[in-house]
GROMACS .gro file of C-alpha atoms in nm:
model
  299
    1MET     CA    1   0.191   3.015  -1.864
    2ARG     CA    2   0.483   3.057  -1.625
    3VAL     CA    3   0.558   2.751  -1.410
    4GLY     CA    4   0.846   2.807  -1.172
    5ALA     CA    5   1.135   2.939  -1.379
    6ARG     CA    6   0.990   2.811  -1.709
    7GLN     CA    7   0.748   2.955  -1.961
    8LEU     CA    8   0.519   2.677  -2.088
    9THR     CA    9   0.266   2.680  -2.367
   10LEU     CA   10  -0.033   2.475  -2.256
   11SER     CA   11  -0.291   2.351  -2.504
   12ASN     CA   12  -0.649   2.224  -2.523
   13LEU     CA   13  -0.721   2.280  -2.155
   14GLU     CA   14  -1.097   2.233  -2.208
   15LYS     CA   15  -1.054   1.899  -2.383
   16VAL     CA   16  -1.234   1.622  -2.194
   17LEU     CA   17  -0.994   1.336  -2.120
   18TYR     CA   18  -1.229   1.137  -1.893
   19PRO     CA   19  -1.570   1.143  -2.066
   20ARG     CA   20  -1.763   0.963  -1.793
   21ASN     CA   21  -1.738   1.256  -1.555
   22GLY     CA   22  -1.616   1.532  -1.788
   23PHE     CA   23  -1.268   1.559  -1.632
   24THR     CA   24  -1.069   1.789  -1.859
   25LYS     CA   25  -0.705   1.828  -1.949
   26GLY     CA   26  -0.704   2.149  -1.747
   27GLU     CA   27  -0.817   1.951  -1.443
   28VAL     CA   28  -0.541   1.695  -1.507
   29LEU     CA   29  -0.286   1.978  -1.508
   30ASP     CA   30  -0.441   2.121  -1.191
   31TYR     CA   31  -0.423   1.782  -1.018
   32TYR     CA   32  -0.058   1.724  -1.104
   33THR     CA   33   0.033   2.079  -1.001
   34ARG     CA   34  -0.137   2.042  -0.663
   35ILE     CA   35  -0.011   1.689  -0.593
   36ALA     CA   36   0.347   1.774  -0.699
   37PRO     CA   37   0.485   1.834  -0.345
   38VAL     CA   38   0.419   1.471  -0.249
   39LEU     CA   39   0.459   1.315  -0.593
   40LEU     CA   40   0.794   1.460  -0.697
   41PRO     CA   41   1.004   1.309  -0.414
   42HIS     CA   42   0.896   0.961  -0.526
   43ILE     CA   43   0.979   1.003  -0.895
   44ARG     CA   44   1.284   1.228  -0.874
   45ASP     CA   45   1.598   1.082  -1.040
   46ARG     CA   46   1.399   0.791  -1.186
   47ALA     CA   47   1.381   0.714  -1.557
   48MET     CA   48   1.015   0.737  -1.655
   49THR     CA   49   0.781   0.585  -1.908
   50PHE     CA   50   0.472   0.784  -2.002
   51VAL     CA   51   0.137   0.631  -2.094
   52ARG     CA   52  -0.019   0.901  -2.309
   53PHE     CA   53  -0.389   0.948  -2.392
   54PRO     CA   54  -0.393   1.235  -2.643
   55ASP     CA   55  -0.761   1.176  -2.726
   56GLY     CA   56  -0.865   1.089  -2.373
   57VAL     CA   57  -0.915   0.753  -2.207
   58ALA     CA   58  -1.176   0.649  -2.464
   59GLY     CA   59  -0.944   0.722  -2.755
   60GLY     CA   60  -0.660   0.479  -2.701
   61SER     CA   61  -0.314   0.521  -2.554
   62PHE     CA   62   0.052   0.456  -2.619
   63PHE     CA   63   0.366   0.404  -2.414
   64GLU     CA   64   0.646   0.654  -2.464
   65LYS     CA   65   0.997   0.602  -2.330
   66ASP     CA   66   1.214   0.806  -2.565
   67VAL     CA   67   1.114   1.173  -2.571
   68SER     CA   68   1.422   1.306  -2.747
   69ARG     CA   69   1.215   1.414  -3.050
   70HIS     CA   70   1.007   1.670  -2.868
   71ALA     CA   71   1.139   1.738  -2.517
   72PRO     CA   72   1.247   2.097  -2.445
   73ASP     CA   73   1.617   2.135  -2.372
   74TRP     CA   74   1.542   2.201  -2.004
   75VAL     CA   75   1.376   1.862  -1.947
   76ARG     CA   76   1.623   1.620  -1.794
   77LEU     CA   77   1.686   1.312  -2.009
   78ALA     CA   78   1.861   0.992  -1.905
   79HIS     CA   79   2.030   0.819  -2.198
   80LEU     CA   80   2.016   0.452  -2.104
   81ALA     CA   81   2.095   0.135  -2.296
   82VAL     CA   82   1.805  -0.107  -2.333
   83GLY     CA   83   1.798  -0.441  -2.506
   84GLY     CA   84   1.822  -0.809  -2.432
   85ARG     CA   85   1.684  -1.139  -2.556
   86GLY     CA   86   1.917  -1.135  -2.854
   87LYS     CA   87   1.845  -0.773  -2.946
   88ASP     CA   88   2.118  -0.519  -2.996
   89ALA     CA   89   2.143  -0.255  -2.726
   90GLU     CA   90   1.959   0.068  -2.804
   91ILE     CA   91   2.008   0.404  -2.634
   92VAL     CA   92   1.679   0.550  -2.515
   93ALA     CA   93   1.639   0.907  -2.389
   94TYR     CA   94   1.402   0.861  -2.095
   95PRO     CA   95   1.246   1.165  -1.929
   96VAL     CA   96   1.343   1.218  -1.565
   97ILE     CA   97   1.080   1.436  -1.397
   98ASP     CA   98   1.249   1.622  -1.113
   99ASP     CA   99   1.054   1.947  -1.077
  100LEU     CA  100   0.717   2.111  -1.129
  101PRO     CA  101   0.781   2.254  -1.479
  102GLU     CA  102   0.883   1.909  -1.605
  103LEU     CA  103   0.575   1.754  -1.444
  104VAL     CA  104   0.342   2.011  -1.600
  105TRP     CA  105   0.514   1.958  -1.937
  106ALA     CA  106   0.442   1.584  -1.908
  107ALA     CA  107   0.079   1.642  -1.809
  108ASN     CA  108   0.035   1.876  -2.105
  109LEU     CA  109   0.130   1.582  -2.329
  110ALA     CA  110  -0.170   1.396  -2.181
  111ALA     CA  111   0.077   1.163  -2.009
  112LEU     CA  112  -0.189   1.060  -1.761
  113GLU     CA  113   0.010   0.767  -1.628
  114LEU     CA  114   0.366   0.796  -1.496
  115HIS     CA  115   0.561   0.471  -1.458
  116VAL     CA  116   0.905   0.449  -1.295
  117HIS     CA  117   1.178   0.196  -1.221
  118GLN     CA  118   1.278   0.077  -0.875
  119TRP     CA  119   1.621   0.240  -0.912
  120THR     CA  120   1.750   0.591  -0.963
  121VAL     CA  121   1.976   0.750  -1.226
  122GLY     CA  122   2.294   0.934  -1.129
  123PRO     CA  123   2.418   1.263  -1.276
  124GLY     CA  124   2.618   1.076  -1.540
  125ASP     CA  125   2.320   0.859  -1.638
  126GLU     CA  126   2.454   0.565  -1.441
  127ARG     CA  127   2.194   0.328  -1.299
  128SER     CA  128   2.194   0.267  -0.926
  129THR     CA  129   2.107  -0.065  -0.769
  130PRO     CA  130   1.741  -0.091  -0.662
  131ASP     CA  131   1.627   0.097  -0.353
  132ARG     CA  132   1.270  -0.036  -0.365
  133LEU     CA  133   1.127  -0.383  -0.333
  134VAL     CA  134   0.780  -0.421  -0.487
  135PHE     CA  135   0.505  -0.682  -0.490
  136ASP     CA  136   0.236  -0.618  -0.751
  137LEU     CA  137  -0.088  -0.786  -0.639
  138ASP     CA  138  -0.302  -0.853  -0.946
  139PRO     CA  139  -0.648  -1.010  -0.898
  140GLY     CA  140  -0.746  -1.269  -1.157
  141PRO     CA  141  -1.100  -1.308  -1.296
  142GLY     CA  142  -1.344  -1.338  -1.008
  143ALA     CA  143  -1.105  -1.185  -0.755
  144THR     CA  144  -1.093  -0.819  -0.649
  145VAL     CA  145  -0.888  -0.572  -0.451
  146VAL     CA  146  -1.054  -0.716  -0.140
  147ASP     CA  147  -0.874  -1.044  -0.205
  148CYS     CA  148  -0.555  -0.846  -0.268
  149CYS     CA  149  -0.592  -0.693   0.078
  150ARG     CA  150  -0.606  -1.036   0.240
  151VAL     CA  151  -0.284  -1.134   0.059
  152ALA     CA  152  -0.130  -0.799   0.149
  153GLU     CA  153  -0.196  -0.865   0.518
  154ARG     CA  154  -0.005  -1.192   0.495
  155LEU     CA  155   0.282  -1.029   0.309
  156TYR     CA  156   0.290  -0.754   0.570
  157ASP     CA  157   0.344  -1.007   0.849
  158VAL     CA  158   0.627  -1.181   0.663
  159LEU     CA  159   0.799  -0.858   0.563
  160VAL     CA  160   0.781  -0.711   0.913
  161ALA     CA  161   0.917  -1.036   1.058
  162ASP     CA  162   1.208  -1.000   0.815
  163GLY     CA  163   1.281  -0.648   0.940
  164LEU     CA  164   1.128  -0.458   0.647
  165THR     CA  165   0.872  -0.176   0.664
  166PRO     CA  166   0.603  -0.235   0.399
  167VAL     CA  167   0.403   0.051   0.249
  168ALA     CA  168   0.085  -0.012   0.049
  169LYS     CA  169  -0.084   0.172  -0.235
  170THR     CA  170  -0.370   0.100  -0.468
  171SER     CA  171  -0.289   0.045  -0.833
  172GLY     CA  172  -0.564   0.290  -0.929
  173SER     CA  173  -0.717   0.002  -1.123
  174LYS     CA  174  -0.806  -0.346  -0.994
  175GLY     CA  175  -0.516  -0.433  -0.765
  176MET     CA  176  -0.253  -0.290  -0.536
  177GLN     CA  177   0.119  -0.281  -0.472
  178LEU     CA  178   0.331  -0.330  -0.163
  179TYR     CA  179   0.674  -0.167  -0.137
  180ALA     CA  180   0.962  -0.171   0.106
  181GLY     CA  181   1.272   0.047   0.107
  182VAL     CA  182   1.585  -0.163   0.060
  183VAL     CA  183   1.962  -0.137   0.030
  184THR     CA  184   2.145  -0.379  -0.198
  185THR     CA  185   2.454  -0.403  -0.415
  186ASP     CA  186   2.301  -0.682  -0.626
  187GLY     CA  187   2.042  -0.577  -0.883
  188GLY     CA  188   1.894  -0.927  -0.893
  189GLU     CA  189   1.847  -0.964  -0.517
  190PRO     CA  190   1.502  -0.801  -0.493
  191SER     CA  191   1.360  -1.034  -0.760
  192ARG     CA  192   1.498  -1.344  -0.591
  193TYR     CA  193   1.363  -1.244  -0.251
  194ALA     CA  194   1.021  -1.142  -0.387
  195LYS     CA  195   0.993  -1.462  -0.589
  196ALA     CA  196   1.072  -1.675  -0.283
  197LEU     CA  197   0.802  -1.499  -0.079
  198ALA     CA  198   0.546  -1.525  -0.359
  199GLU     CA  199   0.613  -1.897  -0.399
  200ARG     CA  200   0.593  -1.948  -0.023
  201LEU     CA  201   0.249  -1.785   0.000
  202ALA     CA  202   0.128  -1.971  -0.309
  203ALA     CA  203   0.233  -2.301  -0.151
  204GLU     CA  204   0.067  -2.218   0.181
  205THR     CA  205  -0.265  -2.099   0.030
  206PRO     CA  206  -0.293  -2.229  -0.328
  207ASP     CA  207  -0.666  -2.151  -0.327
  208LEU     CA  208  -0.593  -1.776  -0.300
  209VAL     CA  209  -0.240  -1.703  -0.424
  210VAL     CA  210  -0.056  -1.782  -0.745
  211ALA     CA  211   0.310  -1.696  -0.810
  212ARG     CA  212   0.308  -1.770  -1.183
  213MET     CA  213   0.166  -1.556  -1.462
  214THR     CA  214  -0.001  -1.854  -1.635
  215LYS     CA  215  -0.356  -1.738  -1.714
  216ASN     CA  216  -0.535  -2.065  -1.648
  217LEU     CA  217  -0.403  -2.066  -1.290
  218ARG     CA  218  -0.538  -1.723  -1.203
  219PRO     CA  219  -0.923  -1.726  -1.190
  220GLY     CA  220  -1.039  -1.642  -0.838
  221LYS     CA  221  -0.682  -1.590  -0.716
  222VAL     CA  222  -0.433  -1.311  -0.661
  223PHE     CA  223  -0.115  -1.319  -0.866
  224ILE     CA  224   0.185  -1.189  -0.671
  225ASP     CA  225   0.388  -1.044  -0.954
  226TRP     CA  226   0.741  -1.054  -0.813
  227SER     CA  227   0.887  -0.991  -1.160
  228GLN     CA  228   0.816  -0.618  -1.126
  229ASN     CA  229   1.154  -0.610  -0.951
  230ASN     CA  230   1.324  -0.681  -1.283
  231PRO     CA  231   1.552  -0.378  -1.344
  232PHE     CA  232   1.398  -0.327  -1.689
  233LYS     CA  233   1.036  -0.313  -1.567
  234THR     CA  234   0.843  -0.015  -1.438
  235THR     CA  235   0.550   0.025  -1.198
  236VAL     CA  236   0.296   0.304  -1.186
  237ALA     CA  237   0.420   0.581  -0.958
  238PRO     CA  238   0.244   0.673  -0.633
  239TYR     CA  239  -0.006   0.954  -0.691
  240SER     CA  240  -0.014   0.893  -1.067
  241LEU     CA  241  -0.348   0.914  -1.242
  242ARG     CA  242  -0.465   0.607  -1.429
  243GLY     CA  243  -0.621   0.589  -1.773
  244ARG     CA  244  -0.948   0.432  -1.659
  245ASP     CA  245  -1.312   0.542  -1.702
  246GLU     CA  246  -1.271   0.799  -1.425
  247PRO     CA  247  -0.960   0.982  -1.295
  248THR     CA  248  -0.863   0.725  -1.038
  249VAL     CA  249  -0.522   0.746  -0.873
  250SER     CA  250  -0.259   0.501  -0.752
  251ALA     CA  251  -0.306   0.611  -0.393
  252PRO     CA  252  -0.100   0.525  -0.084
  253VAL     CA  253  -0.316   0.375   0.189
  254THR     CA  254  -0.280   0.297   0.558
  255TRP     CA  255  -0.258  -0.056   0.689
  256ASP     CA  256  -0.575   0.004   0.889
  257GLU     CA  257  -0.751   0.075   0.557
  258VAL     CA  258  -0.609  -0.243   0.405
  259ARG     CA  259  -0.727  -0.454   0.699
  260ALA     CA  260  -1.072  -0.293   0.697
  261CYS     CA  261  -1.131  -0.330   0.322
  262ARG     CA  262  -1.439  -0.541   0.251
  263HIS     CA  263  -1.563  -0.386  -0.076
  264VAL     CA  264  -1.393  -0.266  -0.392
  265THR     CA  265  -1.512   0.090  -0.329
  266HIS     CA  266  -1.325   0.106   0.002
  267LEU     CA  267  -0.991   0.146  -0.177
  268ARG     CA  268  -1.096   0.343  -0.481
  269PHE     CA  269  -0.979   0.703  -0.490
  270THR     CA  270  -1.017   0.974  -0.754
  271ALA     CA  271  -0.796   1.278  -0.802
  272ASP     CA  272  -1.018   1.491  -0.576
  273ASP     CA  273  -1.021   1.219  -0.309
  274VAL     CA  274  -0.643   1.197  -0.308
  275LEU     CA  275  -0.589   1.571  -0.282
  276ALA     CA  276  -0.820   1.575   0.021
  277ARG     CA  277  -0.644   1.270   0.171
  278VAL     CA  278  -0.302   1.432   0.140
  279GLU     CA  279  -0.431   1.746   0.307
  280ARG     CA  280  -0.568   1.535   0.592
  281LEU     CA  281  -0.313   1.251   0.621
  282GLY     CA  282   0.004   1.386   0.460
  283ASP     CA  283   0.225   1.170   0.241
  284LEU     CA  284   0.157   0.809   0.339
  285PHE     CA  285   0.433   0.693   0.103
  286ALA     CA  286   0.707   0.899   0.271
  287GLU     CA  287   0.795   0.620   0.515
  288LEU     CA  288   0.944   0.421   0.227
  289GLU     CA  289   1.231   0.667   0.192
  290ARG     CA  290   1.307   0.662   0.566
  291THR     CA  291   1.312   0.288   0.627
  292ARG     CA  292   1.562   0.133   0.383
  293VAL     CA  293   1.733  -0.179   0.513
  294ALA     CA  294   1.929  -0.469   0.367
  295ILE     CA  295   1.726  -0.743   0.203
  296PRO     CA  296   1.723  -1.044   0.435
  297ALA     CA  297   1.867  -1.375   0.331
  298ILE     CA  298   1.619  -1.618   0.179
  299GLY     CA  299   1.540  -1.891   0.428
   0.00000   0.00000   0.00000
């Protein structure tokens, strides 16, 4: 199959990857091809980690960072040092998905989930400082995305008061993420700012919000995971499929939708839903790229 300027060999297109509703690998490829115009701007120049489901979502998965063994020579690779906590540095060849052929190549690997860093990679494989601030809202046992929406509303007010422009998306699973476009020369600044806000909300409403990952603190509450701003962590990309029972998507949403959410189904979107939403609403995540500002000082 010819995709752009590349000739790709696609395989097992009839294989069912989502058994609950019979969603096939061919439909995964179709989704990523059709969503590419809005997806690619948000993953371009970002080192990526795949979550691959070669036997479908019922058959297990694995994370893949280094694709040097099997990537075609036309797939962009970023050779980055990883390590820490006493480990020797290791060079990993991350895929960087910049165009449609690379995206289709990834989808053909059954890389259903695409996870990216909050920073970009330069032409010489140099890491930039972060250009995204992220809050990952993770509901504990007994809490749902509805509770995440109430926390998101509070975060929205604080972020706007601080001069930031927050953008929301579902996780495609149980929770959601809030982002803001930022400018910084200090790679640790987003984590410090996000941690301070998470701790502030946890102190103000300890019955709803927790700022620590400790499991016994989390039942019935929403964990604001500020640590996703760590330069070595990744977050699921906007418009990425998720490896759940059905082909749900990490979908950008409007703030009116967040405020109106009263049931878990209100912010649950499948691949077909998201394609229809983009046709109707455009790219709700685009504002992130247009509204980068300096991270405010922590009060």
